[in-house]
mmCIF file of C-alpha atoms and ligand atoms in Angstrom:
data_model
loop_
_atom_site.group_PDB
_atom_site.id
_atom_site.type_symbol
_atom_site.label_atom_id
_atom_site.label_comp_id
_atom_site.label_asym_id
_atom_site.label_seq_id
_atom_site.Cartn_x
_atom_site.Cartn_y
_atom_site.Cartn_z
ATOM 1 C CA UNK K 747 226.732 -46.999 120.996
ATOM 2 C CA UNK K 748 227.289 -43.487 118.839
ATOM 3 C CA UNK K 749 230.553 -43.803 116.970
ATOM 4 C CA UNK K 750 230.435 -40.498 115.995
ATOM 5 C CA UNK K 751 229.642 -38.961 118.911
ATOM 6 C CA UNK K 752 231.459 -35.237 118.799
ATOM 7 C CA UNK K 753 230.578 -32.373 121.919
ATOM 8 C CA UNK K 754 232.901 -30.073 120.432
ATOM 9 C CA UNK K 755 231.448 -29.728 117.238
ATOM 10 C CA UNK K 756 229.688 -26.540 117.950
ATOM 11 C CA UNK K 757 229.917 -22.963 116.627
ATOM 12 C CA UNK K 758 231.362 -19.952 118.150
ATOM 13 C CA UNK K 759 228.693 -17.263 119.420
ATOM 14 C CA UNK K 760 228.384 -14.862 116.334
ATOM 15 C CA UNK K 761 230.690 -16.187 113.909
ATOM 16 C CA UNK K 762 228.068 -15.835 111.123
ATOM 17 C CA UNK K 763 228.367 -18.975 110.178
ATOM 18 C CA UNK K 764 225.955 -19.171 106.412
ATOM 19 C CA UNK K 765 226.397 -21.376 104.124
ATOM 20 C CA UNK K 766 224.270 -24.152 100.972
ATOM 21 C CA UNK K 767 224.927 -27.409 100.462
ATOM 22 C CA UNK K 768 223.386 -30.058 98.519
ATOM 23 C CA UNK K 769 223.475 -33.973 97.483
ATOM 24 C CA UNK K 770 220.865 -36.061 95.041
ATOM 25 C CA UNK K 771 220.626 -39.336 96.457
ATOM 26 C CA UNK K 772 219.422 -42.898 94.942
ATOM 27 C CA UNK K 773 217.143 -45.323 96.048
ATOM 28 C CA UNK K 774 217.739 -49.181 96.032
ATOM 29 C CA UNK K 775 216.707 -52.294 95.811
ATOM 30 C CA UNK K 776 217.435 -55.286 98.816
ATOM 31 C CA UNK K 777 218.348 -58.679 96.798
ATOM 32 C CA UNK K 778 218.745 -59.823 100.405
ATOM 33 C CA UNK K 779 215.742 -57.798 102.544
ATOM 34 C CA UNK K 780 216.479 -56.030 105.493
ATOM 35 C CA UNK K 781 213.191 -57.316 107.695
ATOM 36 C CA UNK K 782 212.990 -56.702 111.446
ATOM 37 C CA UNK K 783 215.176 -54.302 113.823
ATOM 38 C CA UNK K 784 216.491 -54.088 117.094
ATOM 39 C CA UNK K 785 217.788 -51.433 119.386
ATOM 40 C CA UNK K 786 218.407 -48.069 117.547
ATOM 41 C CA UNK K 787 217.792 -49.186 114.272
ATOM 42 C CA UNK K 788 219.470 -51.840 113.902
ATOM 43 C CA UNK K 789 218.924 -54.949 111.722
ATOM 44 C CA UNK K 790 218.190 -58.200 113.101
ATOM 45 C CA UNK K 791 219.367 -59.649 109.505
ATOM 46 C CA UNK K 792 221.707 -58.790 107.521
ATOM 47 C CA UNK K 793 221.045 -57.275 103.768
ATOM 48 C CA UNK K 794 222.443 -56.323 100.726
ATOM 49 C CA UNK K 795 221.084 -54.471 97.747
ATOM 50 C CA UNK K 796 221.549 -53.123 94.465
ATOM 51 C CA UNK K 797 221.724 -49.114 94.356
ATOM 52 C CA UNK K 798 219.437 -47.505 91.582
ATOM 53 C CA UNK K 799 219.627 -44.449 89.396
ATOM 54 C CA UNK K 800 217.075 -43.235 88.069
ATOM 55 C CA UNK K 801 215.129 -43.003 90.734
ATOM 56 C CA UNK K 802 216.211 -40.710 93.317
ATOM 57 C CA UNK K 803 215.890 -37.608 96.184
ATOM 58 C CA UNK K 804 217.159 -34.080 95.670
ATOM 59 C CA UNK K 805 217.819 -32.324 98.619
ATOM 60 C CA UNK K 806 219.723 -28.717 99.547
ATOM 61 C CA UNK K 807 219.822 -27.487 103.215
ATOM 62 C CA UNK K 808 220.372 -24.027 103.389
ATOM 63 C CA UNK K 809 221.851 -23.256 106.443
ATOM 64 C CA UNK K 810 222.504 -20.187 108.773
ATOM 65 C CA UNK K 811 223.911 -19.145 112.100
ATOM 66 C CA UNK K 812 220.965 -18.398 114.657
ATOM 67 C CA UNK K 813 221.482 -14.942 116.293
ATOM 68 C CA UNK K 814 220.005 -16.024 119.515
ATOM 69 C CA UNK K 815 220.875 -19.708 120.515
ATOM 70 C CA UNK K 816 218.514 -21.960 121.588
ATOM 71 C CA UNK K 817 217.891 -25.577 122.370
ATOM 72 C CA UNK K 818 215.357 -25.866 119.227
ATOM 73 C CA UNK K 819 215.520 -26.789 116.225
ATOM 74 C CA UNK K 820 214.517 -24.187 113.313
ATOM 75 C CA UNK K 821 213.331 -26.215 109.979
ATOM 76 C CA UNK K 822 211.567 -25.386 107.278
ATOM 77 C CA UNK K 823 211.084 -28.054 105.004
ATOM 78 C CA UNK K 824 209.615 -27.419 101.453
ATOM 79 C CA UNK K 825 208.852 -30.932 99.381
ATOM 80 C CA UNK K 826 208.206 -30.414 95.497
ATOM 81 C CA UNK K 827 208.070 -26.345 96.220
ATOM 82 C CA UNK K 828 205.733 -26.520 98.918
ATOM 83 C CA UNK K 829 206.252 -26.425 102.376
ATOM 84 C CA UNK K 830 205.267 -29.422 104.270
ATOM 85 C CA UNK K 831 204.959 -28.662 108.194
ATOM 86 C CA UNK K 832 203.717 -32.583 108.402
ATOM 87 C CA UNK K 833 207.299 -33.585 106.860
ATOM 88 C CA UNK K 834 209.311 -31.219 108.581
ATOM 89 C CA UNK K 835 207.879 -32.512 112.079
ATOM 90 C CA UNK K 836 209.043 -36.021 111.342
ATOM 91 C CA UNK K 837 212.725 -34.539 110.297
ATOM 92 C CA UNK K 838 212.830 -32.326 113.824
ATOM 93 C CA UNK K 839 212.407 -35.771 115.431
ATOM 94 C CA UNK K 840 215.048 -37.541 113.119
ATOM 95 C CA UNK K 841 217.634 -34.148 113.640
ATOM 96 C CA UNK K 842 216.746 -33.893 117.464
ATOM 97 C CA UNK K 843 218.012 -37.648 117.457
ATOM 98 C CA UNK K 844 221.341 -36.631 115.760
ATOM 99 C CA UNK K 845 222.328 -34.005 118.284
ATOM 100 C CA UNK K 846 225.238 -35.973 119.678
ATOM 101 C CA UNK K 847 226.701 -36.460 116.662
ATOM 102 C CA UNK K 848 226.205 -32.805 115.100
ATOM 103 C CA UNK K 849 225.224 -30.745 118.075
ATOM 104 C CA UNK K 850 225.947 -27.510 115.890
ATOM 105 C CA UNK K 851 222.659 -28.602 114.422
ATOM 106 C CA UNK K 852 220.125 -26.179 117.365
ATOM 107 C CA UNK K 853 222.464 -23.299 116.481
ATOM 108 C CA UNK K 854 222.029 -22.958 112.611
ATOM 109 C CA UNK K 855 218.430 -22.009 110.851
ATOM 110 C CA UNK K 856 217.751 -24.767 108.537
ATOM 111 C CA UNK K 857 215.785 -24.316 105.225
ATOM 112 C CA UNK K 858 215.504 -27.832 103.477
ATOM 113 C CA UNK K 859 214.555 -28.395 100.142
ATOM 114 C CA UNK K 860 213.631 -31.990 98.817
ATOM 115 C CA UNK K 861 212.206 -33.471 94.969
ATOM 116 C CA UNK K 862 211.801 -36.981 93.901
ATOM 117 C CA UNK K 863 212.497 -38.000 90.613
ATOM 118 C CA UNK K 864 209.505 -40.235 90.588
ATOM 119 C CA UNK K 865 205.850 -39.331 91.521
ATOM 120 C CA UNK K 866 205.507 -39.267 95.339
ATOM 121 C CA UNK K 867 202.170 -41.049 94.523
ATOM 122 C CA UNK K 868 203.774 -44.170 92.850
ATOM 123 C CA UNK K 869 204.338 -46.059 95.721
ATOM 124 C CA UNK K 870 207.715 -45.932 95.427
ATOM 125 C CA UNK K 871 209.351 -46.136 99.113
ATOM 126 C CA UNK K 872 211.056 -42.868 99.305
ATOM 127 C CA UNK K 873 212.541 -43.166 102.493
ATOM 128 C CA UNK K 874 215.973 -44.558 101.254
ATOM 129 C CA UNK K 875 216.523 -42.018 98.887
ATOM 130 C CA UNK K 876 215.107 -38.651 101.029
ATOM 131 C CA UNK K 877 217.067 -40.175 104.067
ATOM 132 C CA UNK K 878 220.513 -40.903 102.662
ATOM 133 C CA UNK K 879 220.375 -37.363 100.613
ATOM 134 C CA UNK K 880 219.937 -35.750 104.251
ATOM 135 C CA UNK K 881 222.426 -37.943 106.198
ATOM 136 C CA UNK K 882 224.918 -36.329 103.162
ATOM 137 C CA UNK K 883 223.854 -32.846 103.037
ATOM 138 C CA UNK K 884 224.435 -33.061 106.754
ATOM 139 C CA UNK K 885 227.625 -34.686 106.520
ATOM 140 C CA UNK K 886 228.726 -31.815 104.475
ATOM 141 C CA UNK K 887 227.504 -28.943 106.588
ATOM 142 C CA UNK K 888 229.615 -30.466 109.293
ATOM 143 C CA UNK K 889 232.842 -31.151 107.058
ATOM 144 C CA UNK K 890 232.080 -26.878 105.470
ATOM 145 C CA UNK K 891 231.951 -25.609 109.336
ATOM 146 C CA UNK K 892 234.851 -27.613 110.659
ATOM 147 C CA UNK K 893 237.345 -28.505 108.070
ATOM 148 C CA UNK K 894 236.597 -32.067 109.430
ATOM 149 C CA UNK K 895 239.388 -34.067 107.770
ATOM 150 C CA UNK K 896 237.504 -37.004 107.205
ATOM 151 C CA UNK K 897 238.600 -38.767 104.219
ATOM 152 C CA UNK K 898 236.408 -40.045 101.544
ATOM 153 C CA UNK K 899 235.882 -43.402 103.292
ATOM 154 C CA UNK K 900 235.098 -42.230 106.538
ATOM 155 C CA UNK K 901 232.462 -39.518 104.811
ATOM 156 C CA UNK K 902 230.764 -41.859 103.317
ATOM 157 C CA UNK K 903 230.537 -44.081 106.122
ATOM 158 C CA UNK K 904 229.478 -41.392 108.773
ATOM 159 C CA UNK K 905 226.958 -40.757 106.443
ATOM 160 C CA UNK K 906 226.031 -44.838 106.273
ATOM 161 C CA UNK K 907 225.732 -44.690 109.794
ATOM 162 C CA UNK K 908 223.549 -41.247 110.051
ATOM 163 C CA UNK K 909 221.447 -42.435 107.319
ATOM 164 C CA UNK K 910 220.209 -45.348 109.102
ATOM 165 C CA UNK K 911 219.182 -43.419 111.579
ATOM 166 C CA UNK K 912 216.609 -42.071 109.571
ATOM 167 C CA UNK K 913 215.745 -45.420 107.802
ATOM 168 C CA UNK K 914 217.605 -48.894 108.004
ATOM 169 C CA UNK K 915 217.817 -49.000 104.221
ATOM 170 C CA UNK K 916 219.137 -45.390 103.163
ATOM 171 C CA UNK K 917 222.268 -46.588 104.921
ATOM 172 C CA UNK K 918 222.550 -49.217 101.819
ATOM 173 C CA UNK K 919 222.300 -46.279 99.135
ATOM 174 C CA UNK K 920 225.411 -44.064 99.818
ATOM 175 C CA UNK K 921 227.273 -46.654 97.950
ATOM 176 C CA UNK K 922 227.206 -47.197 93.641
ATOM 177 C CA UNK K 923 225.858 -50.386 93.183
ATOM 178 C CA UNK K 924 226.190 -52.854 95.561
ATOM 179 C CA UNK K 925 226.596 -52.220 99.337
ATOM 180 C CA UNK K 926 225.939 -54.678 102.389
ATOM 181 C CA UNK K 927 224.349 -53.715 105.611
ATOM 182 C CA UNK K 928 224.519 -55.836 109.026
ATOM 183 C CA UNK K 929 227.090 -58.131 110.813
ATOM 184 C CA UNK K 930 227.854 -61.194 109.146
ATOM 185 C CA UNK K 931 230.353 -63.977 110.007
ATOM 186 C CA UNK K 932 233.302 -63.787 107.243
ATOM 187 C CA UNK K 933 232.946 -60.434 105.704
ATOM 188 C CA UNK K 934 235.199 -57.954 106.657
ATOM 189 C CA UNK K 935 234.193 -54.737 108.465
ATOM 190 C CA UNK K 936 230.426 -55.700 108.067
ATOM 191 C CA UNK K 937 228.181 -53.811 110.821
ATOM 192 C CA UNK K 938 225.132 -53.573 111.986
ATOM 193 C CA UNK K 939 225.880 -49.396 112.119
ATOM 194 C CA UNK K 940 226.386 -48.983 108.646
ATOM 195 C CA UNK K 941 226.654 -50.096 105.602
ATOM 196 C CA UNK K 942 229.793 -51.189 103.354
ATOM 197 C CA UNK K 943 230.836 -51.180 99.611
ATOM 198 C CA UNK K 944 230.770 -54.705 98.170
ATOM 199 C CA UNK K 945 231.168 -53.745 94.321
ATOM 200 C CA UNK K 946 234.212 -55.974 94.685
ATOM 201 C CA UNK K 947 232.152 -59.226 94.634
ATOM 202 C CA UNK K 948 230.581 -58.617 91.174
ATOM 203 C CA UNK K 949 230.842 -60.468 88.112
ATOM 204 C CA UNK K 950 230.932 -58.440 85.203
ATOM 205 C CA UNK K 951 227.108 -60.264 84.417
ATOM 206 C CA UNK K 952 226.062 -58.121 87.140
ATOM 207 C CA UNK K 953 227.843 -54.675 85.936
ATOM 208 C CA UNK K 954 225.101 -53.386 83.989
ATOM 209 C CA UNK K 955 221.725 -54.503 85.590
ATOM 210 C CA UNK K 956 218.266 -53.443 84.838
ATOM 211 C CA UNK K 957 215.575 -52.843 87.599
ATOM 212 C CA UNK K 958 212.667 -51.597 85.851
ATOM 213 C CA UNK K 959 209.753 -50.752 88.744
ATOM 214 C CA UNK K 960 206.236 -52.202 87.312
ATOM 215 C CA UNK K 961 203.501 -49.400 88.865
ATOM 216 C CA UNK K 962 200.714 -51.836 90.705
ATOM 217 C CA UNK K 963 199.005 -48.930 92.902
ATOM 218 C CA UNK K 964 199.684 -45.792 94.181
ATOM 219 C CA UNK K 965 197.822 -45.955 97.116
ATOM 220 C CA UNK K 966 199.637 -45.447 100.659
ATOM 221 C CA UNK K 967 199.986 -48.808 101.848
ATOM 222 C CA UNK K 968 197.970 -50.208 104.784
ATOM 223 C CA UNK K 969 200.752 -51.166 107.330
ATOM 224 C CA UNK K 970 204.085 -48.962 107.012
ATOM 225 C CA UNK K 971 207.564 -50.573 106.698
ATOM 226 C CA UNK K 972 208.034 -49.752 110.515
ATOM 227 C CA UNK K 973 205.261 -51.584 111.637
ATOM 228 C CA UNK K 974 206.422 -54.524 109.438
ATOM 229 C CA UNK K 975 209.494 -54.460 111.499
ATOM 230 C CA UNK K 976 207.934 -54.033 115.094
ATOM 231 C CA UNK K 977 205.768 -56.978 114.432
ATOM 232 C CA UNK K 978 209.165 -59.197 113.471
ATOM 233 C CA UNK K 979 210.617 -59.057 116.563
ATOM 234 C CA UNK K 980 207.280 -61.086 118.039
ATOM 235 C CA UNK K 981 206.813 -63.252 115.017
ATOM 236 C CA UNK K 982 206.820 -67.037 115.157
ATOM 237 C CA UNK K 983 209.608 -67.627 112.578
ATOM 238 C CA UNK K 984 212.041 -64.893 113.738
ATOM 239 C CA UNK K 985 215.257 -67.204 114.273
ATOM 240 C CA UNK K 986 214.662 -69.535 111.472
ATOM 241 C CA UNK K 987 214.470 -65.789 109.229
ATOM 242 C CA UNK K 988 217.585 -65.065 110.830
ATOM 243 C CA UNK K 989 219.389 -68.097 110.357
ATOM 244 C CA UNK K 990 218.071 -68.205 106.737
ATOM 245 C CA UNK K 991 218.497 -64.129 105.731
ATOM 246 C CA UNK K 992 222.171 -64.730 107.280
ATOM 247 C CA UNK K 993 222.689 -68.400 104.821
ATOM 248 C CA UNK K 994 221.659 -66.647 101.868
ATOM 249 C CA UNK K 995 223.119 -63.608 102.383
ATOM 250 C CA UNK K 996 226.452 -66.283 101.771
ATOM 251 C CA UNK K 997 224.772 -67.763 98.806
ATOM 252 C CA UNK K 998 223.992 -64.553 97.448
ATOM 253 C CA UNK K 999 227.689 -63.516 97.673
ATOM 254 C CA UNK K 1000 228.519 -66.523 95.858
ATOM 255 C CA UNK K 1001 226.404 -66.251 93.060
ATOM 256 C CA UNK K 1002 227.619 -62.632 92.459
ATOM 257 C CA UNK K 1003 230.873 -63.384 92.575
ATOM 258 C CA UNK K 1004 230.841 -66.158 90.216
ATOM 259 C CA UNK K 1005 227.762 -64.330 87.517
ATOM 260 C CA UNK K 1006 225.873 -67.282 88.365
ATOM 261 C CA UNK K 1007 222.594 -65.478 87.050
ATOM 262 C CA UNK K 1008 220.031 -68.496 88.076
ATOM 263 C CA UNK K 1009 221.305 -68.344 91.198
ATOM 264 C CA UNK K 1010 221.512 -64.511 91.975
ATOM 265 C CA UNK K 1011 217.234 -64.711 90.601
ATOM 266 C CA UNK K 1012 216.509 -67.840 92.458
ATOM 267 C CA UNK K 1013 217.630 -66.341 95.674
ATOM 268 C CA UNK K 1014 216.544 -62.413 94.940
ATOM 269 C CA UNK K 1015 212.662 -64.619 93.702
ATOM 270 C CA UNK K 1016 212.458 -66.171 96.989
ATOM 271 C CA UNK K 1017 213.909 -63.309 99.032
ATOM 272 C CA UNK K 1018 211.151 -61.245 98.090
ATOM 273 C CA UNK K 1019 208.328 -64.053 98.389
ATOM 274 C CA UNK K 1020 209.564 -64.888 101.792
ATOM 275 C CA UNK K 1021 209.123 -61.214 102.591
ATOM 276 C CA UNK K 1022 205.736 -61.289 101.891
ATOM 277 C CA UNK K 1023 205.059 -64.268 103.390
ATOM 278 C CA UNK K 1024 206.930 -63.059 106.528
ATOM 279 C CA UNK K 1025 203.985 -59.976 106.227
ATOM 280 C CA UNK K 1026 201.498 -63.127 105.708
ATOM 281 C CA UNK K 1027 202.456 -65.296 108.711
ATOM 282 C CA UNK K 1028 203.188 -62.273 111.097
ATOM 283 C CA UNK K 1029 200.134 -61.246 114.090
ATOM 284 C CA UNK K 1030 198.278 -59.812 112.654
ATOM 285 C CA UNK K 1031 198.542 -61.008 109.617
ATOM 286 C CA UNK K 1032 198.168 -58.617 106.590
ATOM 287 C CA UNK K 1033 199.073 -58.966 102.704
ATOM 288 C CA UNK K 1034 200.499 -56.005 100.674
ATOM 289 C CA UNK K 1035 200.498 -57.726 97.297
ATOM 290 C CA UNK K 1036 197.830 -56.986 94.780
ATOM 291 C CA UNK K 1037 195.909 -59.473 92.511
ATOM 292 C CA UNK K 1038 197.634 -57.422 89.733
ATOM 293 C CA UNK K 1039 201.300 -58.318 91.974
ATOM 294 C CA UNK K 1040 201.232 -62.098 91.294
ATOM 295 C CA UNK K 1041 199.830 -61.708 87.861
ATOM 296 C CA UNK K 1042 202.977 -60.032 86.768
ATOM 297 C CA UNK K 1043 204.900 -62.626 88.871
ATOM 298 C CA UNK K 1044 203.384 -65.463 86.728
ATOM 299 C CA UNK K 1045 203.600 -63.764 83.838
ATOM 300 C CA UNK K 1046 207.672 -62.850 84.044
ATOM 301 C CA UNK K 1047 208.237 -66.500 85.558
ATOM 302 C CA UNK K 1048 206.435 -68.165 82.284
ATOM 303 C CA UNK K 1049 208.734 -65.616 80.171
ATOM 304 C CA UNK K 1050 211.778 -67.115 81.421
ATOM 305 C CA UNK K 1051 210.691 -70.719 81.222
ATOM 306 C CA UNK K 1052 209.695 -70.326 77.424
ATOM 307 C CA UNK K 1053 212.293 -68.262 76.346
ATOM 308 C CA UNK K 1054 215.574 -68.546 79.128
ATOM 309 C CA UNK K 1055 215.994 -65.738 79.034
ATOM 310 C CA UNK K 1056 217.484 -64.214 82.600
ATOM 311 C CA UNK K 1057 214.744 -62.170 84.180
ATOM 312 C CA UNK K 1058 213.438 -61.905 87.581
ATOM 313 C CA UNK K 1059 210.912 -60.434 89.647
ATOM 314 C CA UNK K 1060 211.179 -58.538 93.207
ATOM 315 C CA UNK K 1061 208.383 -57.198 95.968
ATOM 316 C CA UNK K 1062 209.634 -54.423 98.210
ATOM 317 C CA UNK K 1063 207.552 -53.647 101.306
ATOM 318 C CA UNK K 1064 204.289 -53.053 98.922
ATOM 319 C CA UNK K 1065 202.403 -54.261 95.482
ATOM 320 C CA UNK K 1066 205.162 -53.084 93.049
ATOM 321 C CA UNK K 1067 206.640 -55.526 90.850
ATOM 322 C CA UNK K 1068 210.538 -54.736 90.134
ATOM 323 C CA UNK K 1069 212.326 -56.260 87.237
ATOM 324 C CA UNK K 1070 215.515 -57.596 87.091
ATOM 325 C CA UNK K 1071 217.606 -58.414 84.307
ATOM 326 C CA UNK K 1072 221.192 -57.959 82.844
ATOM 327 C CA UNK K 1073 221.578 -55.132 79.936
ATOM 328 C CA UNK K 1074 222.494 -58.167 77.466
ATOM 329 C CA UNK K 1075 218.741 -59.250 77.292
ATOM 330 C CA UNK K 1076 217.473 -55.116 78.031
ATOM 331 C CA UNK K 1077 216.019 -55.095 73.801
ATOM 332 C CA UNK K 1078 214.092 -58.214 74.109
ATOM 333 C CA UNK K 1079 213.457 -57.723 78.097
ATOM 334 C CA UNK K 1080 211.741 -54.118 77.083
ATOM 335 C CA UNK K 1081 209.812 -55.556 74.774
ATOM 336 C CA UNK K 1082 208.180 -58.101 76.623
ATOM 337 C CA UNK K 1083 207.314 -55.400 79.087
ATOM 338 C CA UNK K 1084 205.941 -53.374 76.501
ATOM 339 C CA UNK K 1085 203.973 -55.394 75.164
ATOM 340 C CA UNK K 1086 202.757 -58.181 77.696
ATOM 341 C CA UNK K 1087 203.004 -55.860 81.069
ATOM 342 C CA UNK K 1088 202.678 -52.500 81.099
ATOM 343 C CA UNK K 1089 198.848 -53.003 80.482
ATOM 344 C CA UNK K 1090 198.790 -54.499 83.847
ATOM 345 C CA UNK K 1091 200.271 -51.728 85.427
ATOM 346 C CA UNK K 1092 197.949 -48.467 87.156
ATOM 347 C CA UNK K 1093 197.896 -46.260 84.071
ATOM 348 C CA UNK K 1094 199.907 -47.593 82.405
ATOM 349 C CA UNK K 1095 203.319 -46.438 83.835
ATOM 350 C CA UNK K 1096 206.668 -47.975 84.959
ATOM 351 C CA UNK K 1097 210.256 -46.713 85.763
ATOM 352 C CA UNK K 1098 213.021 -47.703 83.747
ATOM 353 C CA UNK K 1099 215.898 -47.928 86.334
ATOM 354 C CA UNK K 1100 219.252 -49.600 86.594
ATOM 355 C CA UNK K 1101 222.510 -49.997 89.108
ATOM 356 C CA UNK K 1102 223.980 -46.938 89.558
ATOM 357 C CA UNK K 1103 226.926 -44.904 90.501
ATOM 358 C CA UNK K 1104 225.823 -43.844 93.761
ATOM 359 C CA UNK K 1105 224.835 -40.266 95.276
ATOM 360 C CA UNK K 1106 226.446 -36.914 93.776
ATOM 361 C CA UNK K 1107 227.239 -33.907 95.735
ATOM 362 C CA UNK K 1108 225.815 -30.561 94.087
ATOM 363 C CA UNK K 1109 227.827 -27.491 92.796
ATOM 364 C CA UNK K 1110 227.017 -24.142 94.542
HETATM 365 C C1 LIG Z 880 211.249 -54.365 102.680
HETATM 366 O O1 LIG Z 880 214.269 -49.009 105.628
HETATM 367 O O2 LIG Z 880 211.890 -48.489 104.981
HETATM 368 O O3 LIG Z 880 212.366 -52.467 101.783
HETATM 369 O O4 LIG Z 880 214.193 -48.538 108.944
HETATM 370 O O5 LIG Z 880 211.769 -48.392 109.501
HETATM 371 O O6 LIG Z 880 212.754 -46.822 107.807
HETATM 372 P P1 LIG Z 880 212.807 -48.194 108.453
HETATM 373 O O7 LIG Z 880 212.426 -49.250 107.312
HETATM 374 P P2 LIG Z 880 212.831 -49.305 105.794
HETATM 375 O O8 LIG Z 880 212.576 -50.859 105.497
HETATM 376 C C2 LIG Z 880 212.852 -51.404 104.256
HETATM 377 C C3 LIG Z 880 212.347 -52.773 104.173
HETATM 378 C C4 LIG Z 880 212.439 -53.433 102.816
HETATM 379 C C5 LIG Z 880 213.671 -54.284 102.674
HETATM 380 C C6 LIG Z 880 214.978 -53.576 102.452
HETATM 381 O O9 LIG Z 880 215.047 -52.503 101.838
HETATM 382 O O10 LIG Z 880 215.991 -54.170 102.879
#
């Protein structure tokens, strides 16, 4: 199915068509992980997540009318200043993809320019951020050629839907702080295509959140978020993942609703152990956590269970620890990273992140 599907947006021959547009784009955080897909990328579970701040993709597409028309795409794609033919190849395959939705695409020269706010060594997964801040810059290059009269939902949620396209999870950051991704029984408009704003289901415990990103390794890791996905849709414990992504999902809702803040870090805790033990139990079988990974687990558990204070751990797709805690505990929180973790972490280094207020479109 392509909901957006739209033949006539094309350009007239010669009309000169030139133009820059640009959008810096967050990456996020799944409380409830998005593990397995189907189809054209789309999720076998449902997920929701927690969109960040501080760390986050740049990206301006410089755009101009072809004078000879062709069936080919014309990219040049420059990461941190430099141009990266290796990058731009996988884009050409993610644009070539998006023809029926923005078929004015093979008549415009494309110069694309993209920074991270973090190191592209820290093992931060990128592909949320770089992905959503290109489903938006494209979004925009249609809306400057055609006057589309979208309105600000249906933007946003075109560019949901082209975003996860390029990866399942960038749909989840064109939203401030909390958006939901994938059918699920009871929740209005959910999809599988896109994602949807849910910052109507949080407590005010949850308005100001911390998610500070604990540095483990920077190496690329062994098995890449895709291939964790292929290798769900053979894996023993598929339905019962399903069944239980889909139940806490519910939970999850619940406990942000209410600021029940054991609750919301019981659930995110075991969301992100199951994860790896998903990665553990799959064939083959492979781990992405690091000795250092459960130290810091242990460590942040024992925290909470001498002190109570609310403070939780998350594991994305690789060895990173993330920390979770509301800003009312951020002094003594800091602290105890300061002085009890950050030695654990590869030299020394962590990100200091925390919900945020979604992507921003540049001024030209
Ligand atoms: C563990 O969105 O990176 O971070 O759709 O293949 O690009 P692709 O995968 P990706 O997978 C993210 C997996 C996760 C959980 C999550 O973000 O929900």
């Amino acid at each position: 199915m392509n909901l957006y599907n739209n033949p006539e947006l094309t350009l007239e021959k010669n009309a000169n068509k030139n133009g820059i547009v640009g959008w810096k784009s967050p990456s996020n955080i799944a409380l409830i992980k998005y593990w397995g897909k189907y189809g054209r990328q789309l999720p076998l579970n449902p997920s929701i997540s927690f969109t960040l701040s501080q760390a986050y993709t740049q990206t301006t597409i410089e755009y101009k009318q072809k004078k000879k028309a062709n069936k080919n795409l014309d990219i040049d794609f420059y990461f941190e200043g430099k141009l990266k033919p290796e990058f731009a190849r996988r884009i050409n395959i993610y644009f070539k993809g998006l023809l029926d939705i923005f078929p004015f695409l093979s008549q415009l020269k494309l110069e694309i320019k993209s920074d991270n706010s973090f190191p592209h060594s820290s093992g931060i997964a990128s592909s949320a951020s770089s992905m959503s801040s290109l489903a938006l810059c494209l979004c925009s290059i249609e809306r400057k050629l055609f006057d589309t009269d979208l309105s600000d939902d249906e933007f946003y949620r075109k560019a949901s839907y082209v975003a996860r396209l390029g990866s399942g999870s960038a749909c989840r950051s064109i939203y401030p702080k909390t958006a939901l991704w994938g059918k699920i029984d009871g929740i209005k408009d959910s999809s599988d295509y896109y994602a949807i704003p849910v910052r109507q289901y949080m407590h005010d415990n949850f308005r100001k959140f911390h998610d500070d990103i604990l540095i483990v390794s920077r190496k690329a890791k062994s098995k890449s978020s895709s291939d964790g996905h292929a290798i769900m849709s053979e894996h023993k414990f598929k339905d019962g993942r399903i069944l239980q992504a889909n139940k806490r999902l519910h939970f999850m809702i619940k406990a942000l609703k209410a600021g029940d803040l054991d609750k919301f870090g019981e659930i995110v805790e075991n969301e992100a152990l199951t994860l790896h033990g998903l990665m553990m139990s799959s064939d083959p079988a492979y781990i992405l956590m690091e000795p250092k990974t459960l130290e810091l687990i242990k460590k942040i558990k024992n925290y909470r269970k001498n002190t109570k204070i609310p403070v939780f751990f998350s594991l994305d797709a690789g060895p990173n620890v993330h920390v979770l805690y509301p800003d009312s505990v951020a002094a003594k929180v800091q602290n105890f990273i300061d002085h009890e973790l950050v030695k654990h972490c590869k030299g020394g280094e962590y990100i200091k992140d925390y919900l945020g207020s979604g992507p921003k479109e540049l001024d030209f």
